[in-house]
Tab-separated table of C-alpha atoms in Angstrom:
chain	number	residue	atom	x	y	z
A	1	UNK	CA	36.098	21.239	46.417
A	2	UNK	CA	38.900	21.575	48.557
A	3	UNK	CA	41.607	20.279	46.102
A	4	UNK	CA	44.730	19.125	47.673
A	5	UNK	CA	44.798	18.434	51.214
A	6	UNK	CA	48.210	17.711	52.937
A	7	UNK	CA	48.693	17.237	56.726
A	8	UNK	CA	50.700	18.026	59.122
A	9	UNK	CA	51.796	21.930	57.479
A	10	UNK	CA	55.033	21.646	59.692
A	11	UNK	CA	56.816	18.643	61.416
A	12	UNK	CA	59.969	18.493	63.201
A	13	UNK	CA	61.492	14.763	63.511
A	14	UNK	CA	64.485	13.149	65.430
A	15	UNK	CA	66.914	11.518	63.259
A	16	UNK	CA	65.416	7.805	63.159
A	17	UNK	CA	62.367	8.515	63.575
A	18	UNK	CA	59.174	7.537	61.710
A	19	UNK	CA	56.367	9.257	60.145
A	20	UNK	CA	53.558	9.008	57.450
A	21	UNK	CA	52.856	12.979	55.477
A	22	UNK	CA	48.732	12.434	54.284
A	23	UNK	CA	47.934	13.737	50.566
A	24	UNK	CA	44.160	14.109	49.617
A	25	UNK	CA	42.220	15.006	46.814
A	26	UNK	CA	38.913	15.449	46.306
A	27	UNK	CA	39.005	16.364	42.701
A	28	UNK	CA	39.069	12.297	41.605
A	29	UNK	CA	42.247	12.788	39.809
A	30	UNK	CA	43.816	9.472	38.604
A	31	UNK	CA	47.195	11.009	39.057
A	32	UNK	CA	49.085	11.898	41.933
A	33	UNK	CA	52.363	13.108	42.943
A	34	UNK	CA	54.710	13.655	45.206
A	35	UNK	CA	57.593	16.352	44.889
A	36	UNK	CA	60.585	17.705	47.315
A	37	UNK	CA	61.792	21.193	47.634
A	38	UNK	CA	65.260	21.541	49.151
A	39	UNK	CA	66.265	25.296	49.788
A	40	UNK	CA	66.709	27.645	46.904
A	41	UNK	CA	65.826	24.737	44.211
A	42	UNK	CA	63.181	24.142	42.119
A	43	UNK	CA	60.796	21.031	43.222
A	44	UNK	CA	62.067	17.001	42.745
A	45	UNK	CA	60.394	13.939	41.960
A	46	UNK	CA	59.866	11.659	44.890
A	47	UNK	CA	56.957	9.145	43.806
A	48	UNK	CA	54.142	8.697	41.734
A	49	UNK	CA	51.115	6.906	40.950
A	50	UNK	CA	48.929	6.398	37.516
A	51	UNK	CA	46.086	4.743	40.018
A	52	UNK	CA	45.257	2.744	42.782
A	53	UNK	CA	47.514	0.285	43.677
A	54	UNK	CA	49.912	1.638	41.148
A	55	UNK	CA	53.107	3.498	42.468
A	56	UNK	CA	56.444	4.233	40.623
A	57	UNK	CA	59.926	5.703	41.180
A	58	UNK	CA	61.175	9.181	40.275
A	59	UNK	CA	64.064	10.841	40.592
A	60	UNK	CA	64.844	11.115	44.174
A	61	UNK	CA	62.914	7.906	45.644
A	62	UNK	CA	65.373	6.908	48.486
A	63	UNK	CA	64.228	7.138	52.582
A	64	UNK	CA	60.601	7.090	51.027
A	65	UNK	CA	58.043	4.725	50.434
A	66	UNK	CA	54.286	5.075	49.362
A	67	UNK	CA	51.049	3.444	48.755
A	68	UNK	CA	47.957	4.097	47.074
A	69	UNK	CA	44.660	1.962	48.345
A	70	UNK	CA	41.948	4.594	46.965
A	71	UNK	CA	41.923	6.922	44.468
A	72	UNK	CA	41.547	9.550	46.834
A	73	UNK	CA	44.628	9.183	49.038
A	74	UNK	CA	48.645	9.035	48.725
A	75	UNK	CA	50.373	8.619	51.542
A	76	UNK	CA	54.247	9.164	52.118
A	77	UNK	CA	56.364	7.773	54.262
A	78	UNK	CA	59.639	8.165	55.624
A	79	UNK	CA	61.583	5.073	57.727
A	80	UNK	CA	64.526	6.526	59.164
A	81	UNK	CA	64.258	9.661	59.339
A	82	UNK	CA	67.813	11.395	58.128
A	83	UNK	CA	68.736	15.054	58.031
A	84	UNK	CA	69.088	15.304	54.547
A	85	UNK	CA	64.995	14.485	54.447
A	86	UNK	CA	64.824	18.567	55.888
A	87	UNK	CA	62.807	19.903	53.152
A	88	UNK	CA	59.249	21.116	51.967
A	89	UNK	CA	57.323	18.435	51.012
A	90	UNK	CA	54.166	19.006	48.461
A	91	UNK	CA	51.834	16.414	47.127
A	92	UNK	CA	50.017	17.057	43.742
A	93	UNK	CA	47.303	15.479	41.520
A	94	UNK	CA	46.269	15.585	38.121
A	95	UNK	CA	43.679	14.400	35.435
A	96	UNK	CA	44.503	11.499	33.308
A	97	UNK	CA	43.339	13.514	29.753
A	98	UNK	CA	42.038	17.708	30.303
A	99	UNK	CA	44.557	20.219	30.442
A	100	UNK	CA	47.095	18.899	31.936
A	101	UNK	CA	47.664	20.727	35.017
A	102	UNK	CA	48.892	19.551	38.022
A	103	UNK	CA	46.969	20.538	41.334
A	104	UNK	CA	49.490	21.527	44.493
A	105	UNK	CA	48.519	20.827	47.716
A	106	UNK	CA	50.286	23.723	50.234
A	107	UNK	CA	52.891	21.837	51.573
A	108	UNK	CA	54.404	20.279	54.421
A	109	UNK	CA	57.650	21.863	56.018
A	110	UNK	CA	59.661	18.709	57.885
A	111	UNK	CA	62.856	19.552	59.555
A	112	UNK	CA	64.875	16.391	60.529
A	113	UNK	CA	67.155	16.839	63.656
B	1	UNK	CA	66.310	12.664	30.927
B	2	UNK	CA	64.959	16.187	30.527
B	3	UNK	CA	66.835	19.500	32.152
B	4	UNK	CA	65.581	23.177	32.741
B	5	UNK	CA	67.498	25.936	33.163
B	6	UNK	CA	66.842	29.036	34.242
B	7	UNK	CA	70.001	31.437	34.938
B	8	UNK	CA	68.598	34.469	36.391
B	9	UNK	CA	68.727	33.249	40.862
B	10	UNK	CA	67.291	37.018	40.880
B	11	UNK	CA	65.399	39.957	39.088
B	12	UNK	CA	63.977	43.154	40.358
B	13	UNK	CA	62.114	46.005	38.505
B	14	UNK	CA	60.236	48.825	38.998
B	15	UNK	CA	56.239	48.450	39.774
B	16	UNK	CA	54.640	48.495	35.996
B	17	UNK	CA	57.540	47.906	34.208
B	18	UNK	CA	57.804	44.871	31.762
B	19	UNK	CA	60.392	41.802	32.860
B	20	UNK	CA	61.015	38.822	31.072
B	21	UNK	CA	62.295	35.590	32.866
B	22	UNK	CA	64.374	33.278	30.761
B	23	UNK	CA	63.651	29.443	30.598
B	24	UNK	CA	65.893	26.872	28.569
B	25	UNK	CA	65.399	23.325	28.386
B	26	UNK	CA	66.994	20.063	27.122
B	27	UNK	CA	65.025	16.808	25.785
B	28	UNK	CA	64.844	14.395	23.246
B	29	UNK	CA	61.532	14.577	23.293
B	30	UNK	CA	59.012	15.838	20.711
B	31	UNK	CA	55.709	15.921	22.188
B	32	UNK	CA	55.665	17.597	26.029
B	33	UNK	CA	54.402	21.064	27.661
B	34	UNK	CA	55.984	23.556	29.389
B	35	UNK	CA	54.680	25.635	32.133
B	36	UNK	CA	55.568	28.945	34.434
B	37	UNK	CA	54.369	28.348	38.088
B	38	UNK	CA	54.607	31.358	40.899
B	39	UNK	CA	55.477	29.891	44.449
B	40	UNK	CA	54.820	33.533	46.399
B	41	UNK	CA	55.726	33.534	50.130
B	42	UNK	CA	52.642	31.358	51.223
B	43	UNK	CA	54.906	28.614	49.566
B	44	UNK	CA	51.492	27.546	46.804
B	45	UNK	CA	52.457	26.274	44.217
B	46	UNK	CA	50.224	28.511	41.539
B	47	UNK	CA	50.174	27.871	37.582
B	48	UNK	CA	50.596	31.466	35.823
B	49	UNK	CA	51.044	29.522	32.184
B	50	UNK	CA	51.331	26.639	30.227
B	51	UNK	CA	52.692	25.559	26.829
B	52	UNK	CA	52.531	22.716	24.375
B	53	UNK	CA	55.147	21.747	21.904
B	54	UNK	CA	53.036	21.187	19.167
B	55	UNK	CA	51.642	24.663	19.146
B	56	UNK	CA	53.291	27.253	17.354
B	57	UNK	CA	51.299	30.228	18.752
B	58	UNK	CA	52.700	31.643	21.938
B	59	UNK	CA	50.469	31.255	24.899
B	60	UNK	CA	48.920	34.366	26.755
B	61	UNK	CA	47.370	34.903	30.351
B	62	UNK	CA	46.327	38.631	30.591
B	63	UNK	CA	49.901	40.486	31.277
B	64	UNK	CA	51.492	37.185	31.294
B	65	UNK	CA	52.935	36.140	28.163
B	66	UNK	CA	55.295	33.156	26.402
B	67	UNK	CA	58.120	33.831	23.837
B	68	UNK	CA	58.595	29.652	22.903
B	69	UNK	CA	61.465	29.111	20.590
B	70	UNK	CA	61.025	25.178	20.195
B	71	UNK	CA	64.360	24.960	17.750
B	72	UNK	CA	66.530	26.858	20.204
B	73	UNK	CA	64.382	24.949	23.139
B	74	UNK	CA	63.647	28.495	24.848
B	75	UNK	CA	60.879	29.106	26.954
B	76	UNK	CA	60.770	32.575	28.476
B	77	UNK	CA	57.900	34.554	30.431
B	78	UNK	CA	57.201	38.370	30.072
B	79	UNK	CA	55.464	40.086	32.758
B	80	UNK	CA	53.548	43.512	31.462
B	81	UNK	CA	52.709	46.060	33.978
B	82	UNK	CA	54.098	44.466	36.880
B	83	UNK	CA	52.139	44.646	40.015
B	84	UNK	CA	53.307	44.515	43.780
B	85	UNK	CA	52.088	40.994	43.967
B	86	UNK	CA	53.988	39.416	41.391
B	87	UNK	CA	56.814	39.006	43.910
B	88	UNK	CA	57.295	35.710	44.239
B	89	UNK	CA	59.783	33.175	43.154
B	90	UNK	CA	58.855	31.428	38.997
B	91	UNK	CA	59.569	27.914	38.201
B	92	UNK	CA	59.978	27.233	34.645
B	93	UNK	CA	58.837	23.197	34.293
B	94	UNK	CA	58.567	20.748	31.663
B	95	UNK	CA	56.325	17.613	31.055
B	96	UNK	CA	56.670	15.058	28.239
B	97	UNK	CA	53.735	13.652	27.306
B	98	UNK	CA	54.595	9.933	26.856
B	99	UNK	CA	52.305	7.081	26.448
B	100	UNK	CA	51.452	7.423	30.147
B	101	UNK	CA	50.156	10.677	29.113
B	102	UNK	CA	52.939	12.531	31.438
B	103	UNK	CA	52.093	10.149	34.417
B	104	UNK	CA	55.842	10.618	35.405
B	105	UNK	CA	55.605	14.421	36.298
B	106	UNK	CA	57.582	17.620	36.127
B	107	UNK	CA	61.020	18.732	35.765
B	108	UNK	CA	61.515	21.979	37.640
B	109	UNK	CA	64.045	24.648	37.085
B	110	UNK	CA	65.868	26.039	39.961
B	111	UNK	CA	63.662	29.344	39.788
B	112	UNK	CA	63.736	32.822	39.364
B	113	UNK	CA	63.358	35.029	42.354
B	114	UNK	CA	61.270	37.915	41.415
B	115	UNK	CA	60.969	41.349	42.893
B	116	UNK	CA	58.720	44.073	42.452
B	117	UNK	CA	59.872	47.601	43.753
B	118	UNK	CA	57.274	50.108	44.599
């Protein structure tokens, strides 16, 4: 298995710009996640999704938007790209019942210019 | 809405000493886990422990251990014989286990930065 999969591991963007970050897992997880890290804080909320075709807010949902066609894949994606979008980006999944844990992909570094 | 705090930005000890990060946490909740992940500088995100509510017993992973105070809504990790690569920064996170079964994710602390000194 190779878990989480996230691509591209580093992006830079214009401010405006457009782009899609790809989340896979492999592990058939019906839950899936995606968190921001901002420098020197812990990790925040973007999206998430209980299944396919099922998507909800978190905490910090604005500039993003996401789908979820397969169980396997969760796509985010940012509009207008805006400086404050600079951050490390990291997708997760997890089991509906078992132990709970949630699976990190490694990340995706985007720095918005 | 939950919070977690954790007020130490930095620690640093001495290679096989014993260090304890704190962790404290506010919910309404009654029924939710709490977990200790290590982010070293490879940026993984790597589970070192988790804890649930309803458990009493504090949870133990080899030198890694839990001191859970659910009353004072504590959750603090202890590090025995610290090693060289236990550097790495420790988020202290909590998940509520809700009829979704904790579909809407974790609430991370701003982390500890941990270092070990040779």
């Amino acid at each position: 298995n190779a878990g989480v999969t996230q691509t591209p591991k580093f992006r830079i963007l214009k401010i405006g710009q457009s782009m899609t970050l790809q989340c896979t897992q492999d592990m058939n997880h019906n839950y899936m996640y995606w968190y921001r890290q901002d420098p020197g804080m812990g990790l925040k909320l973007i999206y998430y999704s209980v299944g396919a075709g099922i998507t909800d807010k978190g905490e910090v949902p604005n500039g993003y938007n996401v789908s979820r066609s397969t169980t396997e894949d969760f796509p985010l994606r940012l509009e207008l790209a805006a400086p404050s979008q600079t951050s490390v980006y990291f997708c997760a999944s997890r089991d509906r019942g078992g132990i709970n844990e949630q699976f990190f992909g490694p990340g995706t570094r985007l720095t918005v210019l | 809405a939950q919070t977690v705090t954790q007020s130490q930005p930095e620690m640093s000890v001495q290679e096989a000493e014993t260090v304890t990060l704190s962790c404290t946490y506010d919910t309404s909740e009654n029924n939710y886990y709490l977990f200790w992940y290590k982010q070293p500088p490879s940026r993984q995100m790597i589970l070192v422990i988790r804890q649930e509510a309803y458990k009493q017993q504090n949870a133990t992973e080899n030198r890694f251990s839990v001191n859970f105070q659910k009353a004072a809504k504590s959750f603090s990790l202890k590090i025995s014989d610290s090693q060289l690569g236990d550097t790495a920064m420790y988020f202290c996170a909590f998940m509520k286990v809700g009829s979704g079964g904790g579909a809407d994710g974790l609430t991370f602390g701003k982390g500890t930065h941990l270092i070990i000194q040779p």
